[in-house]
Coordinates of C-alpha atoms and ligand atoms in Angstrom, one line a residue:
M1 CA 18.1 -12.4 -17.9
A2 CA 14.3 -12.7 -16.5
V3 CA 13.0 -14.7 -19.6
E4 CA 9.1 -13.7 -19.6
K5 CA 7.1 -16.0 -20.0
K6 CA 4.3 -15.9 -22.1
S7 CA 2.5 -18.2 -20.3
S8 CA 3.4 -21.1 -17.7
R9 CA 0.2 -23.4 -17.8
G10 CA -1.1 -24.9 -14.9
A11 CA -1.5 -22.1 -12.3
K12 CA -5.1 -23.0 -12.2
G13 CA -7.9 -20.1 -11.9
P14 CA -11.0 -20.7 -9.6
P15 CA -13.8 -22.8 -10.6
P16 CA -16.5 -21.3 -12.9
K17 CA -18.5 -19.5 -11.1
G18 CA -22.5 -19.1 -11.5
K19 CA -22.6 -16.4 -12.4
A20 CA -21.1 -13.2 -13.7
K21 CA -22.9 -10.0 -11.7
S22 CA -24.0 -8.8 -14.7
S23 CA -24.6 -10.9 -17.5
S24 CA -23.5 -9.5 -20.4
K25 CA -19.7 -8.4 -19.7
S26 CA -17.1 -9.0 -20.4
S27 CA -13.5 -8.0 -20.3
S28 CA -10.5 -5.5 -22.0
Q29 CA -7.0 -5.7 -21.1
S30 CA -6.4 -3.1 -19.6
S31 CA -2.9 -1.7 -17.3
G32 CA -4.9 0.8 -15.0
S33 CA -2.6 3.1 -17.0
G34 CA -0.4 1.6 -18.4
T35 CA 1.4 3.8 -20.6
L36 CA 1.3 2.3 -24.2
I37 CA 3.9 3.3 -26.7
A38 CA 1.3 4.1 -29.5
V39 CA 0.5 7.5 -26.2
A40 CA 3.6 8.0 -25.2
V41 CA 4.8 8.9 -28.9
L42 CA 1.5 10.0 -31.0
G43 CA -1.0 10.9 -28.5
V44 CA -3.2 8.8 -29.8
L45 CA -5.0 6.5 -28.3
V46 CA -8.2 5.2 -29.5
A47 CA -11.0 3.6 -28.0
G48 CA -8.9 3.1 -24.8
V49 CA -7.6 -0.2 -26.3
V50 CA -3.9 -0.7 -28.4
Y51 CA -2.6 -3.4 -30.0
A52 CA 0.4 -3.1 -27.8
H53 CA 1.6 -1.9 -24.9
Q54 CA 4.9 -0.9 -24.4
A55 CA 6.7 -3.1 -23.1
G56 CA 5.7 -5.6 -26.3
H57 CA 7.5 -3.3 -28.3
L58 CA 10.7 -2.2 -26.9
N59 CA 13.0 0.5 -28.2
S60 CA 16.1 0.1 -29.4
Y61 CA 19.0 -1.4 -28.0
V62 CA 19.5 0.8 -24.8
E63 CA 16.0 -0.1 -23.2
A64 CA 16.2 -3.2 -24.1
L65 CA 19.7 -3.4 -22.2
Q66 CA 18.1 -1.9 -19.2
Q67 CA 14.6 -3.6 -19.5
G68 CA 16.4 -6.9 -19.6
S69 CA 14.7 -9.3 -22.4
A70 CA 12.4 -8.5 -24.4
P71 CA 8.7 -9.6 -23.5
S72 CA 7.4 -9.7 -26.7
Q73 CA 7.5 -13.1 -27.6
K74 CA 10.0 -12.7 -30.7
S75 CA 13.9 -11.8 -30.9
P76 CA 15.1 -10.2 -33.5
I77 CA 16.5 -13.2 -34.8
D78 CA 13.3 -15.2 -34.8
A79 CA 11.5 -11.9 -36.0
V80 CA 13.4 -11.2 -39.2
K81 CA 13.2 -15.2 -39.9
D82 CA 9.2 -15.0 -39.5
E83 CA 9.7 -12.2 -42.2
I84 CA 11.9 -13.7 -44.4
K85 CA 10.4 -17.1 -43.9
N86 CA 7.7 -16.6 -46.9
A87 CA 10.5 -15.3 -49.4
D88 CA 13.1 -17.5 -48.2
A89 CA 11.1 -20.6 -48.7
E90 CA 9.7 -18.9 -52.4
F91 CA 13.3 -18.4 -52.9
Q92 CA 14.4 -22.4 -52.5
Q93 CA 11.3 -23.0 -54.4
A94 CA 12.8 -21.3 -57.0
E95 CA 16.3 -22.7 -56.6
T96 CA 15.2 -26.1 -56.8
E97 CA 13.4 -25.2 -60.3
K98 CA 16.8 -23.9 -61.5
D99 CA 18.8 -26.3 -60.3
A100 CA 17.2 -28.9 -62.1
K101 CA 17.9 -27.1 -65.0
T102 CA 21.5 -27.5 -66.3
P103 CA 22.9 -25.1 -67.6
P104 CA 21.1 -22.4 -67.2
T105 CA 20.1 -21.1 -70.0
K106 CA 18.9 -16.8 -70.6
D107 CA 15.2 -17.5 -70.1
A108 CA 15.8 -20.5 -67.5
A109 CA 13.4 -19.1 -65.4
S110 CA 10.5 -18.9 -67.7
K111 CA 10.5 -22.4 -68.6
P112 CA 8.9 -25.4 -66.4
A113 CA 10.3 -26.5 -63.2
K114 CA 11.5 -30.4 -64.1
K115 CA 10.5 -33.3 -61.8
V116 CA 13.8 -34.2 -60.3
N117 CA 12.5 -37.8 -58.5
P118 CA 9.6 -38.0 -56.7
E119 CA 10.7 -39.5 -54.0
E120 CA 13.4 -36.6 -53.0
D121 CA 10.0 -34.7 -53.7
K122 CA 7.8 -36.6 -51.6
A123 CA 10.3 -37.1 -48.8
A124 CA 10.8 -33.2 -49.2
D125 CA 7.2 -32.9 -48.4
D126 CA 6.7 -35.1 -45.5
K127 CA 9.6 -33.4 -43.8
K128 CA 8.1 -29.9 -45.1
K129 CA 4.9 -31.2 -43.1
Q130 CA 7.0 -32.6 -40.3
E131 CA 8.4 -29.8 -39.9
G132 CA 5.4 -27.9 -40.4
D133 CA 3.6 -29.9 -37.1
A134 CA 7.2 -29.2 -35.2
A135 CA 7.0 -26.1 -35.7
K136 CA 3.3 -25.6 -34.6
K137 CA 4.1 -27.6 -31.5
A138 CA 6.8 -25.8 -30.4
K139 CA 5.8 -21.8 -31.5
K140 CA 7.4 -20.6 -28.7
Q141 CA 10.8 -22.5 -28.5
K142 CA 14.1 -20.7 -30.0
K143 CA 14.7 -21.7 -33.5
P144 CA 17.8 -22.1 -35.2
V145 CA 19.3 -18.6 -37.2
R146 CA 17.9 -18.8 -41.1
I147 CA 18.5 -17.1 -43.6
L148 CA 17.5 -15.8 -46.7
Q149 CA 19.0 -18.6 -48.9
A150 CA 20.7 -17.7 -52.0
S151 CA 18.2 -17.9 -55.0
I152 CA 19.8 -16.3 -58.1
G153 CA 17.4 -15.0 -60.7
A154 CA 19.4 -16.7 -64.1
K155 CA 18.9 -12.9 -66.0
E156 CA 20.2 -10.8 -62.9
A157 CA 23.9 -9.7 -62.5
D158 CA 23.6 -12.3 -59.6
Y159 CA 23.3 -15.6 -60.7
E160 CA 27.0 -15.4 -62.1
I161 CA 28.6 -15.1 -58.5
R162 CA 26.2 -17.4 -57.2
Q163 CA 28.8 -19.7 -55.5
E164 CA 30.6 -16.8 -53.3
I165 CA 26.7 -15.7 -52.6
R166 CA 26.2 -19.0 -51.2
A167 CA 29.6 -18.7 -49.6
A168 CA 28.7 -16.1 -47.7
D169 CA 25.5 -17.3 -46.6
R170 CA 26.7 -20.1 -45.4
L171 CA 29.6 -17.7 -43.0
H172 CA 26.6 -16.2 -42.1
T173 CA 24.4 -19.3 -40.9
K174 CA 27.7 -20.4 -39.6
K175 CA 27.1 -17.3 -36.8
K176 CA 30.4 -15.9 -38.7
Y177 CA 28.2 -12.5 -39.2
Q178 CA 31.2 -9.9 -39.9
E179 CA 33.3 -12.1 -42.5
A180 CA 29.8 -12.6 -43.9
L181 CA 29.9 -8.7 -43.9
T182 CA 33.2 -8.2 -45.4
E183 CA 32.2 -11.0 -48.2
F184 CA 28.9 -9.6 -49.2
R185 CA 30.7 -6.1 -49.3
R186 CA 32.9 -7.0 -51.4
L187 CA 31.1 -8.6 -53.6
L188 CA 29.2 -5.4 -54.0
K189 CA 31.9 -3.6 -55.1
G190 CA 32.6 -6.3 -57.5
N191 CA 28.8 -6.3 -58.9
P192 CA 27.4 -3.1 -57.8
K193 CA 23.6 -4.9 -59.2
C194 CA 23.8 -7.7 -56.9
I195 CA 20.5 -7.2 -54.7
R196 CA 21.1 -10.2 -52.8
C197 CA 24.7 -9.2 -51.6
K198 CA 22.9 -6.1 -50.4
Y199 CA 19.9 -7.8 -48.7
G200 CA 23.1 -10.2 -47.4
E201 CA 24.7 -7.4 -45.9
G202 CA 21.6 -5.9 -44.4
A203 CA 21.5 -9.4 -42.7
A204 CA 24.8 -9.3 -41.7
L205 CA 24.4 -5.6 -40.1
H206 CA 21.5 -6.8 -38.2
E207 CA 23.1 -9.8 -36.6
L208 CA 26.1 -8.0 -35.6
A209 CA 23.3 -5.3 -34.2
D210 CA 21.7 -7.8 -32.4
K211 CA 24.8 -9.6 -30.8
Q212 CA 26.6 -6.3 -30.0
R213 CA 23.3 -4.8 -28.8
S214 CA 24.1 -2.0 -31.0
N215 CA 21.8 1.4 -32.3
K216 CA 23.8 2.2 -34.4
L217 CA 24.7 -1.0 -36.2
V218 CA 20.5 -1.3 -36.0
Q219 CA 20.2 1.9 -38.5
E220 CA 23.5 0.6 -40.6
A221 CA 21.1 -3.0 -41.5
I222 CA 17.8 -0.8 -41.7
A223 CA 20.2 1.3 -44.4
A224 CA 21.1 -2.2 -46.0
Y225 CA 17.3 -3.3 -46.2
K226 CA 16.2 -0.1 -47.6
E227 CA 18.6 -0.2 -50.3
T228 CA 17.5 -3.7 -50.9
C229 CA 13.7 -2.8 -50.8
T230 CA 14.1 0.1 -53.5
W231 CA 16.2 -1.7 -55.8
S232 CA 16.1 -0.5 -59.2
G233 CA 15.4 -3.5 -61.2
G234 CA 16.0 -6.4 -58.1
R235 CA 13.8 -9.2 -58.2
R236 CA 10.6 -9.0 -56.3
S237 CA 10.8 -11.7 -54.4
V238 CA 14.5 -10.4 -52.6
R239 CA 12.8 -6.8 -52.7
V240 CA 9.7 -7.7 -50.1
A241 CA 12.2 -9.5 -48.0
G242 CA 14.0 -6.2 -47.6
C243 CA 11.1 -4.0 -47.3
L244 CA 10.1 -6.4 -44.4
A245 CA 13.1 -6.8 -42.5
M246 CA 13.7 -3.2 -43.1
S247 CA 10.1 -2.6 -41.5
G248 CA 10.8 -5.4 -38.8
R249 CA 13.8 -2.8 -37.1
M250 CA 12.5 -0.2 -37.6
S251 CA 10.0 -0.8 -35.6
F252 CA 12.5 -2.7 -33.2
M253 CA 13.6 1.0 -33.2
G254 CA 10.0 2.6 -32.5
Q255 CA 10.0 4.2 -36.1
S256 CA 6.9 2.3 -37.2
R257 CA 5.0 5.5 -38.6
Q258 CA 8.1 6.5 -40.5
S259 CA 8.3 2.4 -42.3
V260 CA 5.1 3.0 -43.2
K261 CA 5.5 6.3 -45.0
L262 CA 8.6 4.7 -46.7
L263 CA 7.0 1.2 -47.2
D264 CA 3.8 3.8 -49.0
T265 CA 5.9 6.2 -50.3
V266 CA 9.1 3.7 -52.0
L267 CA 6.8 0.7 -53.1
A268 CA 4.2 2.0 -56.5
D269 CA 4.9 -1.6 -57.6
L270 CA 4.8 -3.7 -54.6
S271 CA 1.7 -2.1 -53.0
E272 CA -0.6 -4.9 -54.0
D273 CA 1.9 -7.1 -52.4
V274 CA 0.6 -9.3 -49.6
K275 CA 3.2 -9.4 -47.5
I276 CA 3.6 -6.0 -47.5
L277 CA 0.1 -5.4 -47.0
E278 CA 0.3 -7.9 -43.7
E279 CA 3.2 -5.5 -42.8
I280 CA 1.7 -1.9 -43.6
G281 CA -1.4 -3.5 -41.1
L282 CA 0.8 -4.6 -38.3
Q283 CA 3.2 -1.3 -38.2
C284 CA -0.5 0.7 -38.2
L285 CA -1.8 -1.1 -36.0
I286 CA 1.5 -0.6 -33.5
S287 CA 1.5 2.6 -34.3
A288 CA -2.4 3.5 -33.2
M289 CA -3.1 4.8 -37.4
N290 CA -6.1 2.1 -37.1
K291 CA -7.9 4.4 -40.0
K292 CA -4.8 3.3 -42.6
A293 CA -4.7 -0.4 -40.7
K294 CA -8.1 -1.1 -41.6
S295 CA -7.9 -0.4 -45.3
A296 CA -4.6 -1.6 -45.8
L297 CA -6.0 -5.3 -44.6
T298 CA -9.3 -4.7 -46.0
R299 CA -7.4 -4.5 -49.4
L300 CA -5.7 -7.3 -48.8
L301 CA -8.0 -9.9 -47.8
E302 CA -9.7 -8.6 -51.6
L303 CA -6.6 -9.7 -52.7
D304 CA -6.3 -13.0 -50.2
P305 CA -9.2 -14.0 -48.5
E306 CA -8.4 -16.6 -46.6
N307 CA -5.0 -14.6 -45.3
G308 CA -5.0 -15.3 -41.9
F309 CA -3.0 -12.3 -40.7
G310 CA -5.6 -10.0 -42.6
L311 CA -9.0 -11.8 -40.8
G312 CA -7.4 -12.0 -36.9
H313 CA -6.2 -7.8 -37.3
L314 CA -8.9 -6.9 -39.3
G315 CA -10.9 -8.6 -36.4
F316 CA -8.6 -6.4 -34.1
V317 CA -10.0 -3.1 -35.9
Y318 CA -12.9 -3.9 -35.6
K319 CA -12.6 -4.6 -31.9
L320 CA -10.9 -1.6 -31.6
E321 CA -13.7 0.3 -33.1
L322 CA -16.2 -1.6 -30.7
R323 CA -17.4 -2.5 -34.0
Y324 CA -18.0 -6.1 -31.6
E325 CA -20.4 -7.9 -33.8
E326 CA -18.3 -7.5 -36.9
A327 CA -14.9 -8.5 -35.4
V328 CA -16.1 -11.4 -33.5
P329 CA -16.4 -13.8 -36.8
L330 CA -13.0 -12.3 -38.2
M331 CA -11.2 -13.2 -34.9
F332 CA -12.7 -16.9 -35.0
A333 CA -11.9 -16.9 -38.3
G334 CA -8.0 -15.1 -37.6
L335 CA -7.4 -18.2 -34.7
R336 CA -8.4 -20.9 -36.8
G337 CA -6.6 -19.7 -39.7
N338 CA -3.1 -20.1 -41.3
D339 CA -1.1 -17.3 -39.3
D340 CA 0.4 -17.6 -36.1
R341 CA 0.3 -14.4 -36.0
S342 CA -3.6 -13.9 -35.2
R343 CA -3.4 -16.6 -32.5
E344 CA -1.4 -14.4 -29.4
P345 CA -3.0 -14.0 -26.2
R346 CA -4.2 -10.7 -27.5
F347 CA -6.8 -12.1 -30.2
Y348 CA -8.0 -14.8 -27.1
Y349 CA -8.6 -12.1 -24.8
H350 CA -9.8 -10.0 -27.2
L351 CA -12.3 -12.6 -29.3
G352 CA -13.5 -13.4 -25.7
D353 CA -13.9 -10.2 -24.9
A354 CA -16.5 -8.5 -27.6
L355 CA -18.1 -12.0 -26.9
Q356 CA -18.9 -11.1 -24.2
R357 CA -20.0 -7.9 -24.4
L358 CA -22.1 -9.3 -26.6
N359 CA -23.9 -11.5 -24.3
R360 CA -21.8 -15.0 -25.6
S361 CA -20.3 -16.0 -22.6
D362 CA -20.3 -19.6 -22.9
E363 CA -18.6 -18.8 -26.0
A364 CA -16.2 -16.3 -24.2
Y365 CA -15.0 -19.5 -21.7
E366 CA -14.8 -21.7 -24.8
V367 CA -12.3 -19.1 -26.6
Y368 CA -10.4 -18.4 -23.2
S369 CA -10.5 -22.0 -22.1
Q370 CA -8.8 -22.9 -25.8
G371 CA -6.4 -19.3 -25.0
A372 CA -5.5 -21.7 -21.5
D373 CA -5.3 -24.7 -23.4
S374 CA -2.9 -23.4 -26.3
G375 CA -0.4 -22.4 -23.5
N376 CA -1.7 -18.4 -24.2
F377 CA -2.6 -17.5 -20.8
N378 CA -1.8 -19.4 -17.5
S379 CA -5.7 -19.9 -17.1
M380 CA -9.2 -19.2 -18.3
Y381 CA -9.3 -16.8 -15.2
Q382 CA -6.2 -15.2 -15.1
R383 CA -5.5 -13.8 -18.9
S384 CA -2.6 -11.5 -18.1
T385 CA -0.2 -11.1 -21.2
Y386 CA 3.2 -9.9 -19.7
N387 CA 3.6 -13.1 -17.4
A388 CA 6.7 -13.7 -15.1
P389 CA 7.2 -17.6 -14.7
N390 CA 6.1 -20.2 -11.6
L391 CA 4.7 -17.0 -9.4
K392 CA 1.7 -18.0 -7.1
A393 CA -1.3 -17.3 -8.9
Q394 CA -4.4 -16.8 -7.1
P395 CA -7.2 -14.2 -7.1
W396 CA -7.4 -12.7 -3.7
W397 CA -4.3 -12.7 -0.9
T398 CA -4.4 -11.4 2.8
P399 CA -1.7 -8.6 3.7
E400 CA -0.4 -11.2 5.8
E401 CA 0.5 -13.7 2.6
T402 CA 2.8 -10.8 1.5
P403 CA 6.1 -9.4 2.6
Y404 CA 4.3 -6.3 2.7
A405 CA 2.0 -6.6 5.8
A406 CA 4.3 -4.2 7.8
D407 CA 4.0 -1.4 4.9
I408 CA 0.6 -1.9 4.9
K409 CA -0.4 -1.8 9.2
R410 CA 1.8 1.7 8.8
I411 CA -0.7 2.5 5.5
E412 CA -3.9 2.0 7.2
K413 CA -2.0 3.8 10.3
H414 CA -2.3 7.1 7.9
W415 CA -5.4 6.4 6.3
K416 CA -7.5 9.6 7.2
T417 CA -4.7 11.5 6.3
I418 CA -4.6 9.6 2.9
R419 CA -8.1 9.9 2.2
D420 CA -8.2 14.2 3.4
E421 CA -5.3 14.5 1.1
G422 CA -7.6 12.9 -2.0
L423 CA -11.0 14.6 -1.0
A424 CA -8.8 17.9 -1.2
V425 CA -7.7 17.4 -4.2
M426 CA -11.5 16.0 -5.5
N427 CA -13.0 19.6 -4.2
L428 CA -10.4 21.0 -6.6
N429 CA -13.0 20.7 -9.4
Q430 CA -11.2 17.5 -9.7
G431 CA -8.4 18.5 -10.0
G432 CA -6.1 15.8 -11.5
F433 CA -8.7 12.7 -11.4
D434 CA -8.6 11.1 -14.8
K435 CA -11.6 9.7 -16.1
E436 CA -10.8 6.1 -17.4
E437 CA -10.2 6.3 -21.0
E438 CA -9.8 1.8 -21.6
N439 CA -13.2 1.4 -22.7
L440 CA -13.5 -0.3 -19.0
R441 CA -16.9 1.1 -17.6
K442 CA -20.1 -0.2 -19.1
E443 CA -21.6 2.6 -17.6
G444 CA -21.1 5.5 -15.1
D445 CA -17.8 7.8 -14.4
W446 CA -15.3 6.4 -12.6
G447 CA -11.7 8.5 -12.8
Q448 CA -8.2 8.0 -10.9
F449 CA -5.6 9.8 -9.8
T450 CA -2.1 8.9 -9.8
L451 CA 1.2 9.6 -7.8
F452 CA 3.4 6.9 -9.4
Q453 CA 3.9 4.4 -12.5
Q454 CA 5.9 2.4 -13.9
G455 CA 8.4 2.9 -11.2
H456 CA 7.8 6.4 -11.5
V457 CA 6.9 9.5 -9.0
L458 CA 4.9 12.0 -10.4
E459 CA 6.1 15.2 -9.0
D460 CA 3.4 17.7 -9.9
N461 CA 0.5 14.9 -8.7
C462 CA 2.4 14.1 -5.6
R463 CA 2.9 17.7 -4.4
K464 CA -1.4 18.1 -4.1
V465 CA -1.0 15.3 -1.8
P466 CA 2.3 16.1 -0.2
K467 CA 1.8 13.3 3.1
T468 CA 0.8 10.7 0.9
C469 CA 3.5 10.2 -1.4
K470 CA 5.9 10.8 1.4
I471 CA 5.0 8.0 2.8
M472 CA 4.3 5.8 -0.2
K473 CA 8.1 6.7 -1.8
S474 CA 9.5 5.6 1.4
I475 CA 7.7 1.8 0.2
K476 CA 10.1 0.3 -2.6
D477 CA 8.1 -2.5 -3.6
A478 CA 4.9 -0.1 -4.6
A479 CA 6.5 3.0 -5.3
G480 CA 9.5 1.1 -7.8
C481 CA 7.3 -1.0 -9.4
K482 CA 7.7 -1.1 -12.3
R483 CA 4.4 -3.0 -13.2
G484 CA 1.4 -0.6 -11.5
Q485 CA 0.5 2.4 -9.6
V486 CA 0.0 3.9 -6.9
K487 CA -3.1 6.3 -7.4
Y488 CA -6.9 7.2 -5.9
S489 CA -9.6 5.9 -7.6
V490 CA -12.9 7.8 -7.1
M491 CA -16.6 6.1 -8.5
Q492 CA -19.7 7.9 -8.9
P493 CA -23.1 5.8 -8.4
G494 CA -24.6 3.7 -11.4
T495 CA -20.6 3.2 -12.1
V496 CA -20.0 -0.7 -13.9
V497 CA -17.2 -1.7 -15.0
W498 CA -16.9 -4.9 -17.0
P499 CA -14.7 -8.0 -16.1
H500 CA -11.0 -7.2 -17.0
C501 CA -7.9 -8.3 -16.4
G502 CA -4.9 -6.6 -15.9
P503 CA -2.0 -6.9 -18.4
T504 CA 0.9 -8.5 -15.9
N505 CA 0.9 -11.2 -13.3
C506 CA 3.7 -9.3 -12.1
R507 CA 2.1 -7.0 -9.3
L508 CA -0.2 -7.2 -6.6
R509 CA -2.9 -4.6 -6.3
F510 CA -3.7 -3.7 -2.7
H511 CA -6.6 -1.5 -2.0
L512 CA -6.7 0.7 0.5
G513 CA -10.5 1.7 1.5
L514 CA -11.2 5.5 2.4
V515 CA -15.0 6.7 1.6
V516 CA -17.4 3.5 1.1
P517 CA -20.7 3.6 1.0
D518 CA -23.2 0.7 1.1
D519 CA -23.9 -1.6 -2.1
V520 CA -20.4 -1.5 -4.1
H521 CA -18.9 -4.3 -5.0
I522 CA -15.6 -6.3 -6.2
R523 CA -15.3 -9.7 -8.2
C524 CA -12.6 -11.1 -8.6
G525 CA -12.3 -14.5 -9.7
N526 CA -15.1 -16.7 -8.2
D527 CA -15.3 -14.0 -5.4
T528 CA -16.9 -10.8 -4.2
R529 CA -15.9 -8.6 -1.9
T530 CA -16.2 -5.0 -0.4
W531 CA -14.4 -2.3 0.6
Y532 CA -14.2 -1.1 4.1
E533 CA -13.0 2.4 5.3
G534 CA -8.9 2.2 6.9
K535 CA -8.6 -1.3 5.8
T536 CA -7.0 -3.2 3.0
I537 CA -8.0 -5.8 0.4
V538 CA -5.9 -7.8 -1.6
F539 CA -6.3 -9.4 -4.6
D540 CA -4.1 -10.4 -8.4
D541 CA -5.5 -7.8 -10.7
S542 CA -4.4 -10.2 -13.8
F543 CA -7.6 -12.4 -12.7
E544 CA -10.9 -11.7 -13.7
H545 CA -12.2 -9.1 -11.6
E546 CA -15.4 -6.4 -12.5
V547 CA -16.9 -3.8 -9.9
W548 CA -20.2 -2.3 -9.7
H549 CA -21.2 0.4 -7.5
H550 CA -24.5 0.6 -6.8
G551 CA -25.1 2.9 -4.1
K552 CA -25.7 6.4 -3.0
S553 CA -22.8 8.1 -2.6
F554 CA -19.1 7.8 -4.4
R555 CA -16.2 5.1 -3.3
M556 CA -13.3 6.5 -3.0
V557 CA -9.8 4.4 -2.5
F558 CA -6.7 4.2 -2.6
I559 CA -4.8 1.5 -4.9
M560 CA -1.3 0.5 -4.7
D561 CA 0.8 -2.0 -6.7
F562 CA 3.1 -3.8 -5.5
W563 CA 5.9 -6.2 -6.8
H564 CA 4.8 -10.0 -6.6
P565 CA 6.2 -11.6 -3.6
D566 CA 7.6 -14.4 -5.8
L567 CA 10.1 -12.2 -8.0
T568 CA 13.4 -12.0 -7.7
Q569 CA 15.5 -8.4 -7.1
R570 CA 16.8 -8.8 -10.3
Q571 CA 13.4 -9.4 -12.4
K572 CA 12.5 -6.4 -10.0
E573 CA 15.1 -4.7 -11.9
E574 CA 15.0 -6.2 -15.4
L575 CA 11.8 -6.5 -16.0
S576 CA 10.1 -4.2 -18.6
P577 CA 7.6 -1.6 -17.3
I578 CA 4.0 -1.1 -18.0
Ligands
OGA1 C1 -8.6 -2.1 -10.4 C2 -10.0 -1.9 -10.4 C3 -11.6 -0.4 -10.1 C4 -12.1 0.3 -8.7 O1 -8.1 -1.6 -9.6 O2 -7.9 -2.9 -11.3 O3 -10.9 -2.1 -11.7 O4 -12.7 -0.5 -8.4 N1 -10.3 -1.1 -10.2 O5 -11.1 1.1 -8.8
MN2 MN1 -8.4 -3.6 -12.9

C-alpha cells in the first residue's frame, strides 16, 4: 500500500531567489480546483482556502479501500490514541493516587494522594520526560496501540469490577479485540452502570472496525462512544474521552457537522471543557463552519490562554478570513506551543503565506525553512503537503525529461484546434469559465474552464470542446491523473497571482501556450519564463510559483497535469484524489 509521507527531506529547492517579482507576495495552498470535502459536501467555501483537502479526510473505509492508505498523517488508531491521551494521563494519575490508598474508602477519591516513593516518582518523571522527547522526535512514527487505562471512581459501579475491567483492557492491549468486546459486553450485562465498560466496548469496536475495514462496525463504535459521551452520572473524564472518540470516528465517516451538533446539544455540562472545545473547533474547521470554529476557539483561549491547539487554530481561522495581522501572532504562538496539531504543514504554509502578504518575506522564509527542517516540507520552496516520497523534485522540466514527450508532440500538433475550441467557449459569454476563487490573485481577472479533474472527465464541459477532449481522453496519465486537472486558463491584463504552491508533488504541470501576448510571466522556483503559442512548458507546481500579466490582451494556456513519472502504477491507482 502506498504510504504517503508527509515530507521526505533532502529534495533541495532552488537557491533563494534574489527577489520575488513583486515584493509583498505570498502563497496560498492551492489545488487549482482541488475538490475539498467541505465544498463537495456542503457547498461552502470560505475565502477560497479551507482547513483540509479532501485527501486529508478519508470518508469511511470504502474510500480507504479504494484510495489506498490515508494521506492523513494519522491512522485511526493513532487518532484515537491522541484523542484519549490526555484523558488517559488524567486517569493514570487518578489511578496512582488511588493505588496509594488501601483499602479504598467511600470518599477515597477526595482525599489527597499519598506519596509512595519519591525515587519512583522521579524515575517516573524522567521516564515521562524521555517519552515526551522521544514522542517529539518520532512524531510521525507509528506508536503502539494504547487504550484508556482502567481508572475507576471509587464511588462508581466500575470500582467493584476494576480487576475485570483491567483484564478486558489487557485483552485489548494484546489486540484481542473480539475477546475484549465480548468481555466488556458481559461485564455490562451484570453492571449496566459501568461507563468504563461502555467505553471499552466502543474502543474494541473501533479497533475491530479498523482491522476489518468495516463501516458498519465504525457505526457501532460511534454508538457505544456516544453512549459513553452522554452517560448519565458517568465519570466526567471517561465521558469526555467517549465524546472525543465519538467525534473522531464521526469525522472519519464525514460526519463532522453532525458531530458538532451532538457535542453542542448533548453536552450542557461539558460545553466548557477544554478538550471538547478543541474538538468542536476542529470539526467546525473541517466542515467549513468557520464562524462557529472561531467562537469555540475564542472561548477555549479564554479558559486556557496557553492552549497550543487554540492558538494555532484560531490563527488559522483569522488567516482564512484574510485577517493576516491577527493571524500571524497566533499562528506563531501555535508553532511554539504545546500541541503538535498546530504544527502540521498547513500551519507553516499559511503562516508563511500571511507573512508574505504582509510584506514580511524574510520572516516567511524563516518559517518555511523551519517547516522544511522539521520535515513538514520537502524543501522551503517545495511546500506541497500531500506528498509521495522520493520523487524527483525540480521546479522546471522539459517534456523530454518525462515519458510524455510523444503525447506532448501529438497535442502540440493540434494546438490550433485546442485553441479554437477554447476561444469558442470564451466567446459564449465566457460560458463555463470559472473565476479563480482560491484567493490566489493579488489583483486582476483569471478564469479556468476544466475538462478533467481528479481523474474524471467533466462531460458537460467536454461537449463544448469535443476535439480537445477526444485527444486528452486517449492520454491516460493526464486524463486519469487523480491528483490534477486538465483545463483552459485565461488571464486578463493586469492580473497578478500571489506566489503559491500546489497541494501535491505527485503531478507535473504542462502548460501549452494558446494565446500569448507580450509581458506575461511565470516564475517557478528561481526561474522566470513565458509561454509560446503552440509550445509546452513543464513545471512542478508543488514548488513556489507566481504569475503576472502586464500585457495588453488576454492570455490563454491549456493546463495538463500528468502523473509524476516516478510514481508506480500501484501508486497511481491507490493515491487519493486531490
Ligand atoms: C498553475 C498556475 C497560473 C496560470 O498552473 O498552477 O498557477 O497562468 N497557473 O494559469
Ligand atoms: Mn498554481
